[in-house]
mmCIF file of C-alpha atoms in Angstrom:
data_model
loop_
_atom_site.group_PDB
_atom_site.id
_atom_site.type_symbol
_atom_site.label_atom_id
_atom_site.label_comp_id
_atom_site.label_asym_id
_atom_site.label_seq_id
_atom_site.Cartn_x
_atom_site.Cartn_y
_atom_site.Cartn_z
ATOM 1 C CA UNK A 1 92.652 -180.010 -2.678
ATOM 2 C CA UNK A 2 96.455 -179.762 -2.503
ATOM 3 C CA UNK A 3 97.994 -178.297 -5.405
ATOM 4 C CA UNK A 4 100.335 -180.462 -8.421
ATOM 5 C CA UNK A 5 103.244 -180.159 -5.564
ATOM 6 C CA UNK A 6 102.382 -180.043 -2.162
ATOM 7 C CA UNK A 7 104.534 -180.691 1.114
ATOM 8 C CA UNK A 8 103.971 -180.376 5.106
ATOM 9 C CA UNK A 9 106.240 -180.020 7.500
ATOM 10 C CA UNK A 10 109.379 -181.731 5.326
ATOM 11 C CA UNK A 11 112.454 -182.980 7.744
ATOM 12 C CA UNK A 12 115.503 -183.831 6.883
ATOM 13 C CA UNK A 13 118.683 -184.379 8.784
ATOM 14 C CA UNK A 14 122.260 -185.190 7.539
ATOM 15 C CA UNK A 15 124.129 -186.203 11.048
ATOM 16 C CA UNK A 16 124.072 -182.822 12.830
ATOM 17 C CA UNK A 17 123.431 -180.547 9.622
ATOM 18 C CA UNK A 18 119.075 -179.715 9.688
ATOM 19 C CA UNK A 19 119.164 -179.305 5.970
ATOM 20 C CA UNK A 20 115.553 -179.044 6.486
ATOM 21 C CA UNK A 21 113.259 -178.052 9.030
ATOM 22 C CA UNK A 22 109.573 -177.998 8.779
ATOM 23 C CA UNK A 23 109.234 -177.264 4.939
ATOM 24 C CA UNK A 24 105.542 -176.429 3.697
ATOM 25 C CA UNK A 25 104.538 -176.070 0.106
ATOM 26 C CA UNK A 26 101.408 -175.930 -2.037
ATOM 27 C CA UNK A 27 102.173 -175.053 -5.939
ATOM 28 C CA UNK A 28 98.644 -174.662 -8.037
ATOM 29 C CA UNK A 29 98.744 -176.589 -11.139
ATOM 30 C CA UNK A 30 100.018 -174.226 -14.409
ATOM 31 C CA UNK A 31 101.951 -172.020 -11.862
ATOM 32 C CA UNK A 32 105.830 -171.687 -11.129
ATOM 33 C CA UNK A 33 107.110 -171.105 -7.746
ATOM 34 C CA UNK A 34 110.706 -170.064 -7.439
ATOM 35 C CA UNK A 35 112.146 -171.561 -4.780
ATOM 36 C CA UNK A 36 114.808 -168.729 -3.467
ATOM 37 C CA UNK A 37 117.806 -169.413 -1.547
ATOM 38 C CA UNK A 38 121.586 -169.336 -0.911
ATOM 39 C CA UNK A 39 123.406 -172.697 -1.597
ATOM 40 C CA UNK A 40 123.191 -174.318 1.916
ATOM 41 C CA UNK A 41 119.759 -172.797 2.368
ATOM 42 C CA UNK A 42 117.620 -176.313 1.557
ATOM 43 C CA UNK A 43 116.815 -175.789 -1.889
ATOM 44 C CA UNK A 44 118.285 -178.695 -3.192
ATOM 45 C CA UNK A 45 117.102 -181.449 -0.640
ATOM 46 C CA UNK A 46 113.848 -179.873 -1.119
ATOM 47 C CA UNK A 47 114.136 -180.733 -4.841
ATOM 48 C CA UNK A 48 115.427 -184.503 -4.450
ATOM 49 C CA UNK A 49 112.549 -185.150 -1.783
ATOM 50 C CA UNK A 50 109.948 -183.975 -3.941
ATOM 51 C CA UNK A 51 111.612 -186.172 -7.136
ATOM 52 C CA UNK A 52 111.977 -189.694 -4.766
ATOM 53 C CA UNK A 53 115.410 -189.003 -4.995
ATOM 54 C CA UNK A 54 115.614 -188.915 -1.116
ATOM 55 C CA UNK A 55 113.227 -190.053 2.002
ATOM 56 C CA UNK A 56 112.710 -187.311 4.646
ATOM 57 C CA UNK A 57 112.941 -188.462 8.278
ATOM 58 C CA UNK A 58 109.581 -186.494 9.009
ATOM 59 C CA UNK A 59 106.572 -185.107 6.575
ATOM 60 C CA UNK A 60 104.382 -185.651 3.736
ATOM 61 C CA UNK A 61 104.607 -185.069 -0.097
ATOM 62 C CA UNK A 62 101.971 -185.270 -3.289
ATOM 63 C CA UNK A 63 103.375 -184.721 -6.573
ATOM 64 C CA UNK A 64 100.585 -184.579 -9.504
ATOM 65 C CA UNK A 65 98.165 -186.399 -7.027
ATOM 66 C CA UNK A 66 100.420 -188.848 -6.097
ATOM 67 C CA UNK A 67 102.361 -189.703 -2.366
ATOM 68 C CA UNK A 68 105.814 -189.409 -2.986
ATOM 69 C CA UNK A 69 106.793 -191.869 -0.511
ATOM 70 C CA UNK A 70 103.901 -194.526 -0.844
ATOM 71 C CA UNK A 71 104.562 -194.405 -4.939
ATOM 72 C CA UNK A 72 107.692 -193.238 -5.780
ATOM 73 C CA UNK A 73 107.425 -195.134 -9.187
ATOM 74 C CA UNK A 74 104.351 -193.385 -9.895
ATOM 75 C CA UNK A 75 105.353 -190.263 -9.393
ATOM 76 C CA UNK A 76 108.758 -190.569 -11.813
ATOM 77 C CA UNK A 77 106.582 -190.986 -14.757
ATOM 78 C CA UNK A 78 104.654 -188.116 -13.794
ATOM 79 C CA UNK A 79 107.965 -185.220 -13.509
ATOM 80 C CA UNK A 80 110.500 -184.088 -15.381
ATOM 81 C CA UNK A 81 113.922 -183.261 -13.603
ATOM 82 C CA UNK A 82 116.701 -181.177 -14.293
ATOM 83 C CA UNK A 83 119.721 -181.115 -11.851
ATOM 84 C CA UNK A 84 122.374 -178.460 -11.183
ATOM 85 C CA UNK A 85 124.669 -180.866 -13.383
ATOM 86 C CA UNK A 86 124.659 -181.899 -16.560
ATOM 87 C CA UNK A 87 123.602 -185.763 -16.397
ATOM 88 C CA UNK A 88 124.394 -187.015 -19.925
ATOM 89 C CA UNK A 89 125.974 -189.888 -21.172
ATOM 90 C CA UNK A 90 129.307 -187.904 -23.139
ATOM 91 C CA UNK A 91 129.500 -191.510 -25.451
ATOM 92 C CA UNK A 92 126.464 -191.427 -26.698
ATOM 93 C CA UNK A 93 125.663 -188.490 -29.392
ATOM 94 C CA UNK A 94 122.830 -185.546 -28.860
ATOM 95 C CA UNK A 95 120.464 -186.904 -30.691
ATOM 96 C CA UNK A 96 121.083 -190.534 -29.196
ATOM 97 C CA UNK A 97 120.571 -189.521 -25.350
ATOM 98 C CA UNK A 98 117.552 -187.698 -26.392
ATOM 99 C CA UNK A 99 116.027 -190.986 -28.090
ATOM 100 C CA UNK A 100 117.608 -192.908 -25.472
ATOM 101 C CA UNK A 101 115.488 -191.213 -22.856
ATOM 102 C CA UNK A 102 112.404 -191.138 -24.522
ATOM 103 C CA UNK A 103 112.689 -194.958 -25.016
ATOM 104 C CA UNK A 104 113.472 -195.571 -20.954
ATOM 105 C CA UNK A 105 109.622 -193.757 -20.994
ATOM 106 C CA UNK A 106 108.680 -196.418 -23.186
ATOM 107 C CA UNK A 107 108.008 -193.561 -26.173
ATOM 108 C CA UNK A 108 107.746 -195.790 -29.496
ATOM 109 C CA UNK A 109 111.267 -195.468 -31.512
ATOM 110 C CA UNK A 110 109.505 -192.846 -34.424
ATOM 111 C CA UNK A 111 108.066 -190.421 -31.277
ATOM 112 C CA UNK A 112 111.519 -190.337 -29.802
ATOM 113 C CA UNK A 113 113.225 -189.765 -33.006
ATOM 114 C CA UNK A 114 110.732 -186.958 -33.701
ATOM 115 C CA UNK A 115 110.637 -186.050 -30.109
ATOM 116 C CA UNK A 116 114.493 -185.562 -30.228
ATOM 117 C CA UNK A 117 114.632 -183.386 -33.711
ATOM 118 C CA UNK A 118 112.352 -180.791 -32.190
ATOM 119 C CA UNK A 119 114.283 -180.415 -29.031
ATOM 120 C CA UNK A 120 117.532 -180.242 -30.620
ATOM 121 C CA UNK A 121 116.395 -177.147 -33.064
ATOM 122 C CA UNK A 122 114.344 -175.701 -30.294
ATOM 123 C CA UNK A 123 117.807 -176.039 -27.819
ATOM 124 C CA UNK A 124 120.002 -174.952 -30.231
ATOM 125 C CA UNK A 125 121.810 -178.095 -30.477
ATOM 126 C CA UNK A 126 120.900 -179.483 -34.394
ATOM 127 C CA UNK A 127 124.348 -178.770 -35.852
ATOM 128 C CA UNK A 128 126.099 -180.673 -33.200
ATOM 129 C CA UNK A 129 122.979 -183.333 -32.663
ATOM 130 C CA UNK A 130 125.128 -186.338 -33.929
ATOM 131 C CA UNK A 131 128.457 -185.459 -32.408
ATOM 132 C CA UNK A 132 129.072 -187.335 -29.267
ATOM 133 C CA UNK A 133 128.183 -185.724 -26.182
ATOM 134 C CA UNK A 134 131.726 -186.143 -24.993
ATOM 135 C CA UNK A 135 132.836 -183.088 -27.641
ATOM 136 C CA UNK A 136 130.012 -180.601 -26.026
ATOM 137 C CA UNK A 137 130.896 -177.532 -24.236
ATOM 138 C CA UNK A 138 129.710 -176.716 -20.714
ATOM 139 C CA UNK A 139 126.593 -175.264 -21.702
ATOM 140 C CA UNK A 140 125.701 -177.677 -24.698
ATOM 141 C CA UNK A 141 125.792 -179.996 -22.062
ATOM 142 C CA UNK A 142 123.785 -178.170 -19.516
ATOM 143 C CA UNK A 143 121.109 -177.729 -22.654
ATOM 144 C CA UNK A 144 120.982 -181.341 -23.731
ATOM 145 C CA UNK A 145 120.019 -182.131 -19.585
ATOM 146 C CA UNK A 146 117.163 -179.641 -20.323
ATOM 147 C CA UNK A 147 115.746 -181.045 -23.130
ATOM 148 C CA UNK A 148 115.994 -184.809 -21.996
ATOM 149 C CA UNK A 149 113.966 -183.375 -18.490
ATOM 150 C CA UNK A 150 111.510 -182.146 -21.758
ATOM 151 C CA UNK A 151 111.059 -185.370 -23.524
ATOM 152 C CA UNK A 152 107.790 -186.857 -22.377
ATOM 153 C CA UNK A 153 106.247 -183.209 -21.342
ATOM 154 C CA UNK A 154 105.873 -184.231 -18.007
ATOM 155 C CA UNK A 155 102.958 -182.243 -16.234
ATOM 156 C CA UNK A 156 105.523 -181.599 -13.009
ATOM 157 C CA UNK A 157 109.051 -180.057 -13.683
ATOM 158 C CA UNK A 158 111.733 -179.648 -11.316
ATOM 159 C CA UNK A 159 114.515 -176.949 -12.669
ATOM 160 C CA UNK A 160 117.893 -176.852 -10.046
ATOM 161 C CA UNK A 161 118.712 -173.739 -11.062
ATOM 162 C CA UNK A 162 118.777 -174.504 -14.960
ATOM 163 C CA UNK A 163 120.626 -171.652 -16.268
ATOM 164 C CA UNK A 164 123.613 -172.029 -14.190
ATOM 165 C CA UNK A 165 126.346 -171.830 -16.902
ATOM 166 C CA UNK A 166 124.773 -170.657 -19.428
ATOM 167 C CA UNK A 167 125.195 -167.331 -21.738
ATOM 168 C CA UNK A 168 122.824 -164.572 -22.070
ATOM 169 C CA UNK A 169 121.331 -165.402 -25.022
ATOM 170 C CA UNK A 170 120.499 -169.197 -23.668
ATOM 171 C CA UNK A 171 119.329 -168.142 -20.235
ATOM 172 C CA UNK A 172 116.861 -165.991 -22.184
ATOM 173 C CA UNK A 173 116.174 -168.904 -24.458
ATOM 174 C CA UNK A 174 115.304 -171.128 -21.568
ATOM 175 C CA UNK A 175 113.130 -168.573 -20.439
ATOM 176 C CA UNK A 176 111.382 -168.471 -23.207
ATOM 177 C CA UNK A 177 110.978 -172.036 -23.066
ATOM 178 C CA UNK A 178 109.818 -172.177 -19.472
ATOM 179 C CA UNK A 179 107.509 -169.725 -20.142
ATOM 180 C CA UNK A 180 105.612 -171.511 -22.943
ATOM 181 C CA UNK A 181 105.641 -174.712 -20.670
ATOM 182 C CA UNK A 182 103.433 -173.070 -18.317
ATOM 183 C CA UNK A 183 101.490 -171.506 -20.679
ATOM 184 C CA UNK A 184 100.898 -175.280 -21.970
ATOM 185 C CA UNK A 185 99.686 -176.371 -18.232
ATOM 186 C CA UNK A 186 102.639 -177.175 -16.658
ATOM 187 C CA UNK A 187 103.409 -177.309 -12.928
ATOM 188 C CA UNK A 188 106.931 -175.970 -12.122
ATOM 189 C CA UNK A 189 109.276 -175.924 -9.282
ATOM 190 C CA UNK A 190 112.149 -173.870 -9.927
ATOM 191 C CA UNK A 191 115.134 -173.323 -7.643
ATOM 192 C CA UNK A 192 117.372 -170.537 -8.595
ATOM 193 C CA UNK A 193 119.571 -167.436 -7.661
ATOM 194 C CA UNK A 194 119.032 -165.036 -10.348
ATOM 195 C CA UNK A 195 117.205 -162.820 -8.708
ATOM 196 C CA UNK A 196 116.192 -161.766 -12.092
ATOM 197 C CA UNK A 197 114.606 -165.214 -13.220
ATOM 198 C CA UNK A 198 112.209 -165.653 -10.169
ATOM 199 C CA UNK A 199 111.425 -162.146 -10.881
ATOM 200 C CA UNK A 200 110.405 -162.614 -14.133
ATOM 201 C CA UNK A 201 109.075 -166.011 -14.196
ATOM 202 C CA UNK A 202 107.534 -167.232 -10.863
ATOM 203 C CA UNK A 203 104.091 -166.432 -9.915
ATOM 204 C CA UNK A 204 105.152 -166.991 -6.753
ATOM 205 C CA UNK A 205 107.903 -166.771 -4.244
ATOM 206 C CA UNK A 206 109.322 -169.001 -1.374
ATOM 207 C CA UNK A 207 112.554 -167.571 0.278
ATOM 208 C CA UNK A 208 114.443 -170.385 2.137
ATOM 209 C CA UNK A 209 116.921 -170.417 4.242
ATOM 210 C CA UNK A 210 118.177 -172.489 7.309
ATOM 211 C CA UNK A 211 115.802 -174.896 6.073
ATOM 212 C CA UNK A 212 112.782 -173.125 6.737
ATOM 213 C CA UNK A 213 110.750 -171.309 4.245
ATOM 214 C CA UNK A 214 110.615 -167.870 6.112
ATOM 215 C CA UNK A 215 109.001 -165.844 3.074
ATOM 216 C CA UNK A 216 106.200 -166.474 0.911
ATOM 217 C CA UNK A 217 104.416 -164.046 -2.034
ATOM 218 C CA UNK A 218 104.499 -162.748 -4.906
ATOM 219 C CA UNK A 219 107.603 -160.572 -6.484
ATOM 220 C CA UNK A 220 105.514 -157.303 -5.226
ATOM 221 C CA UNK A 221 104.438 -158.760 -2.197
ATOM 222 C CA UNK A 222 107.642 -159.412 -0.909
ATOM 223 C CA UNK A 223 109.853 -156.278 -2.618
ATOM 224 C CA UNK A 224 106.982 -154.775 -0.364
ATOM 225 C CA UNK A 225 107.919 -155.890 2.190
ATOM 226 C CA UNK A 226 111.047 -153.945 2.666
ATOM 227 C CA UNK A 227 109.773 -150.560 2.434
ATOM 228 C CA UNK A 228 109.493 -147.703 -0.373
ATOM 229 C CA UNK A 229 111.853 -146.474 -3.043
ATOM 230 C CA UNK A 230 115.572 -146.018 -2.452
ATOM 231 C CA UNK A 231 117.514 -142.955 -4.104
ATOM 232 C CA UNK A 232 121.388 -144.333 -5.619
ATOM 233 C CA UNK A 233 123.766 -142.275 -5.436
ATOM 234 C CA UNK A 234 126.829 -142.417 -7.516
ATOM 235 C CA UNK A 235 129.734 -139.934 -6.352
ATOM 236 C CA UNK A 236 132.348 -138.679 -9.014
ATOM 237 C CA UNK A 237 135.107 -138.659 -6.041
ATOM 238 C CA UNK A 238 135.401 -141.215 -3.657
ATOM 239 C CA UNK A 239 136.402 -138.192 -0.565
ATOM 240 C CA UNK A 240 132.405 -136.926 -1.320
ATOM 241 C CA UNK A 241 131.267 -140.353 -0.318
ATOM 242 C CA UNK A 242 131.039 -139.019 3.754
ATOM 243 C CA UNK A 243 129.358 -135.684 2.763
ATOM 244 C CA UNK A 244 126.855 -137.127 -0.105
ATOM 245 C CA UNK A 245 126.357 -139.908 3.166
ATOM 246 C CA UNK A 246 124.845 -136.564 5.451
ATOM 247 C CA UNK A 247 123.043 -135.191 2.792
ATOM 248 C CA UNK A 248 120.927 -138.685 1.957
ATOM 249 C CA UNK A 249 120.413 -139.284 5.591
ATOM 250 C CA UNK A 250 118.838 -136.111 6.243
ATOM 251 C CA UNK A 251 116.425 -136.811 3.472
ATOM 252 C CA UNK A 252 116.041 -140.683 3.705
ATOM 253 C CA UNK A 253 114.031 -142.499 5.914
ATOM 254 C CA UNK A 254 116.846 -144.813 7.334
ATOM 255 C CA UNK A 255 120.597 -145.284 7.493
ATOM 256 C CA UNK A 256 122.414 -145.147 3.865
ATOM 257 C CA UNK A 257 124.537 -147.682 2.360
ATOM 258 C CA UNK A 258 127.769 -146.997 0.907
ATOM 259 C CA UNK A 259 129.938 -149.232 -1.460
ATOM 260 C CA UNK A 260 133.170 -148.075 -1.514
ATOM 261 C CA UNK A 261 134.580 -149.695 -4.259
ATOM 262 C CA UNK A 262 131.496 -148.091 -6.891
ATOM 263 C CA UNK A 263 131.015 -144.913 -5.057
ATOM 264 C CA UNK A 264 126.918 -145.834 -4.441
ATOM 265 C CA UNK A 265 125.168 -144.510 -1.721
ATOM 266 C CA UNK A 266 122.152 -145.835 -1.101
ATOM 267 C CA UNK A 267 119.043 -144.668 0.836
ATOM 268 C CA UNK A 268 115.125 -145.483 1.397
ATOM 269 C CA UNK A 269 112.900 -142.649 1.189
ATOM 270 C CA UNK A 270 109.310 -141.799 0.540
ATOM 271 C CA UNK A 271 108.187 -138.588 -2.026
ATOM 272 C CA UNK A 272 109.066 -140.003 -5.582
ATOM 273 C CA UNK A 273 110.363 -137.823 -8.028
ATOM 274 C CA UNK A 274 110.286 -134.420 -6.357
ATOM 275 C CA UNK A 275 112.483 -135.726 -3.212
ATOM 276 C CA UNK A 276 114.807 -136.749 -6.234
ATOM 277 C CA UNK A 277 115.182 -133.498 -7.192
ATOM 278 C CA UNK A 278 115.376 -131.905 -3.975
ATOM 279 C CA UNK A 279 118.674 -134.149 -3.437
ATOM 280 C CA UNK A 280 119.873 -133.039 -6.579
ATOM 281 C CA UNK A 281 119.636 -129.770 -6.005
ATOM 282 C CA UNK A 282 121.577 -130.397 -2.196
ATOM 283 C CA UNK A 283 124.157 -132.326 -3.119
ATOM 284 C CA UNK A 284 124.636 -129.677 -5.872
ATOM 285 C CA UNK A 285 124.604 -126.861 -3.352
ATOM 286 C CA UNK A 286 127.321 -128.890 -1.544
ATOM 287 C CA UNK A 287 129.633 -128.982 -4.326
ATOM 288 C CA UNK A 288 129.257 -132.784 -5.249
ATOM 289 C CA UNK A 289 129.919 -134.152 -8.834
ATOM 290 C CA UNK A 290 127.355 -136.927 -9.057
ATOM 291 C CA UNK A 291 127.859 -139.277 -11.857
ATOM 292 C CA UNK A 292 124.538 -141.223 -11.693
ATOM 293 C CA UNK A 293 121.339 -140.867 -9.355
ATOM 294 C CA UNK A 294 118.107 -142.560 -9.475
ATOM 295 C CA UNK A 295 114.985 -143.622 -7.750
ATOM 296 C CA UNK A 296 114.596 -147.320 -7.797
ATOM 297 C CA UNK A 297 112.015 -149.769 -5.962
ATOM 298 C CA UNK A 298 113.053 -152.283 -4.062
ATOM 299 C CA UNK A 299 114.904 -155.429 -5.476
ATOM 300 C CA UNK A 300 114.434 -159.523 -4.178
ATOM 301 C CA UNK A 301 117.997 -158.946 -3.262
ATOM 302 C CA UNK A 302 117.098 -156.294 -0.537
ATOM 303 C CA UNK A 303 114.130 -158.416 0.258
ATOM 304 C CA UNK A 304 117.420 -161.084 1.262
ATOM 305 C CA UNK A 305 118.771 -158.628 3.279
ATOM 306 C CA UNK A 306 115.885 -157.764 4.964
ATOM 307 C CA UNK A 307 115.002 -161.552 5.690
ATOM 308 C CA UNK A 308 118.099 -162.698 6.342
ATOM 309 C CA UNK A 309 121.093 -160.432 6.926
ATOM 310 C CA UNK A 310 122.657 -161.412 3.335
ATOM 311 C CA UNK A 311 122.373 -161.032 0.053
ATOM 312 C CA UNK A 312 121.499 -163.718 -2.150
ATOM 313 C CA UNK A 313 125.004 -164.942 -3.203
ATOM 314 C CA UNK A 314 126.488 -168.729 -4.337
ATOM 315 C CA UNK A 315 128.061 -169.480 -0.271
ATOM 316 C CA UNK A 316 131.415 -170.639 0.144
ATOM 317 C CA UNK A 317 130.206 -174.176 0.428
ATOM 318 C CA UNK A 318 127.628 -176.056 -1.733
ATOM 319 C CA UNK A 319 124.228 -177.471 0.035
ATOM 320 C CA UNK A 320 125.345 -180.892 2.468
ATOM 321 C CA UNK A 321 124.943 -183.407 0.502
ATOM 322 C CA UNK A 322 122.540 -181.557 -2.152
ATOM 323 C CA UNK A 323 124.564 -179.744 -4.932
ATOM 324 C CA UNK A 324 126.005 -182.762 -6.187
ATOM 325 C CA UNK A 325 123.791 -184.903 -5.378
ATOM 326 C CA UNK A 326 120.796 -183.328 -7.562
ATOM 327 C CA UNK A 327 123.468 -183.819 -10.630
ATOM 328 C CA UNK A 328 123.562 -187.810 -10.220
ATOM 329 C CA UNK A 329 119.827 -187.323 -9.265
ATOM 330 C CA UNK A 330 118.749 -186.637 -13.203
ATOM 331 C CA UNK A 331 118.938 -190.321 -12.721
ATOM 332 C CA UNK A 332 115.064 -190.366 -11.916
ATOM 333 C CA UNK A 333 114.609 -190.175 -15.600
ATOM 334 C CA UNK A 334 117.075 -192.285 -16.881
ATOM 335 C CA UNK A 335 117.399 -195.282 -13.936
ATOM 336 C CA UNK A 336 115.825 -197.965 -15.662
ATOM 337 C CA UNK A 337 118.857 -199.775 -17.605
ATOM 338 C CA UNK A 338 121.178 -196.919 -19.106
ATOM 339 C CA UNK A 339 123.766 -199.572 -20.799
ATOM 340 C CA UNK A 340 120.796 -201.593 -21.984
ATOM 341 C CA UNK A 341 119.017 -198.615 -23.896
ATOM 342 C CA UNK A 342 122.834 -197.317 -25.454
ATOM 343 C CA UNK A 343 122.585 -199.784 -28.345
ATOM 344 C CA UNK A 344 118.475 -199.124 -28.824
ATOM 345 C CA UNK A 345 119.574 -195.174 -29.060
ATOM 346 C CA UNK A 346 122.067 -195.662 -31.323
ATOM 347 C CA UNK A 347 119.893 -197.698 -33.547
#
């Protein structure tokens, strides 16, 4: 049996941009996959295919047991969605989208009040829950989408790369919130570029880019992917960088990196800890002032490199005709009459 989110060979063409190309995925239910790519990369239109929000020319999708194209309706009632944009109406106060969108589910008017009071202290938001949303900062907003995609604890989530604008301290709340989600038995599809957050909270990785999904495992599986351990380098004087650059190659197991700018040289090797301080002791002997040196494993940004040439930075140009539209997409929860459920909210 396919798993809560499942998709074969997913097409989808925007005039002569293949935003994507043969897309396969199978999510088990109670797991997150992260969903890792640079903006252009098919994240996005990935995300609105699997939420109804857009038809693909060729394929098949099943969210929570249910053909996305034969029953789109269906399947709205059984996700939760949270777009790269805030999708909030700013008129209506905190506490009245909340209730708003737990009444377009067809909640009763006492769950959605009590539905919105616990999201608002668990989100941070109950000092400013009856200010209008108009008055929120950037990231209030971007926490008041979240907790409206939370309101009927849909089984399915879709998270755009939720902690785009937030602070430390909320990122790591959201995490925290994502992470006792799953541990509840929700499925979750989570696009992001924090390397970081698929790190720490997918069980599994898909790396996407072109359109295809060229990479699929775990965290491990892929950082293994790339090789061993790397020894950085950090060179008190920037006219070391070329000698500290001979010394790491004749000890690595591959060409070494340099960043100019941060004086880091960077090199793969194999032998742990004593090759460590067998360069110490070299570049010593050469006269270089190190001001930091360690052995590291590999990160999922060299896994980027290694997959595709880059690292896994925002691109100079948002997804075609994704980025934004994923923002007006948070409509999936909140399509059936807006205006008419304002007054019932404010009620």
């Amino acid at each position: 049996m396919p798993g809560a989110i499942y998709a074969e060979g997913l097409v989808k063409t925007f005039g002569d941009v293949r935003a994507l190309d043969g897309v396969d995925l199978d999510v088990p239910e109670g797991t997150v996959l992260g969903l890792l790519g640079p903006n252009g990369a098919g994240k996005t239109t990935t995300v609105r295919v699997l939420t109804t929000l857009l038809q693909p020319d060729r394929g098949r999708a099943v969210v929570a047991g249910i053909d996305v194209l034969k029953h789109p309706n269906e399947v709205r009632r059984s996700i939760g969605l949270s777009g790269q944009f805030a999708a909030v109406d700013e008129y209506l106060t905190g506490r009245e989208n909340l209730r708003m969108v737990g009444q377009l589910y067809q909640m009763s008017a006492r769950a959605a009040k009590a539905r919105a009071v616990e999201l608002l202290d668990r989100f941070g938001l109950a000092d400013a829950a009856d200010r209008p949303a108009k008055t929120y900062s950037g990231g209030m907003r971007r926490r008041l989408d979240l907790a409206a995609a939370l309101v009927v604890r849909p089984p399915v989530m879709f998270m755009d790369e939720p902690t785009t604008g937030l602070d430390p301290r909320n990122r790591q709340a959201l995490w925290d919130v994502i992470e006792e989600l799953v541990a509840g038995g929700t499925t979750l599809l989570l696009t992001t570029q924090y390397l970081e957050e698929a790190d720490r909270l997918a069980h599994d990785i898909a790396v996407v880019d072109q359109g295809k999904v060229i990479a699929r495992g775990t965290s491990d599986q892929l950082k293994a992917q790339t090789g061993g351990e790397r020894v950085e380098v950090v060179v008190h004087e920037r006219d070391h960088i070329p000698t500290a650059r001979q010394v790491l190659v004749g000890f690595g197991k591959g060409e070494a990196t340099v960043e100019e700018h941060t004086r880091k040289l960077t090199v793969p090797v194999s032998g742990g800890a004593k090759l460590l301080a067998e360069v110490i002791r070299e570049l010593d002997s050469r006269g270089i002032e190190i001001d930091d040196i360690g052995l590291r494993r590999p990160t999922l940004d060299d896994v980027f490199i290694s997959l595709t040439g880059h690292a896994a930075e925002r691109a100079a140009h948002e997804e075609a005709h994704g980025a934004a539209g994923t923002g007006a997409g948070t409509s999936a929860r909140t399509s059936a009459g807006t205006k008419g459920a304002r007054k019932e909210a404010a009620r």
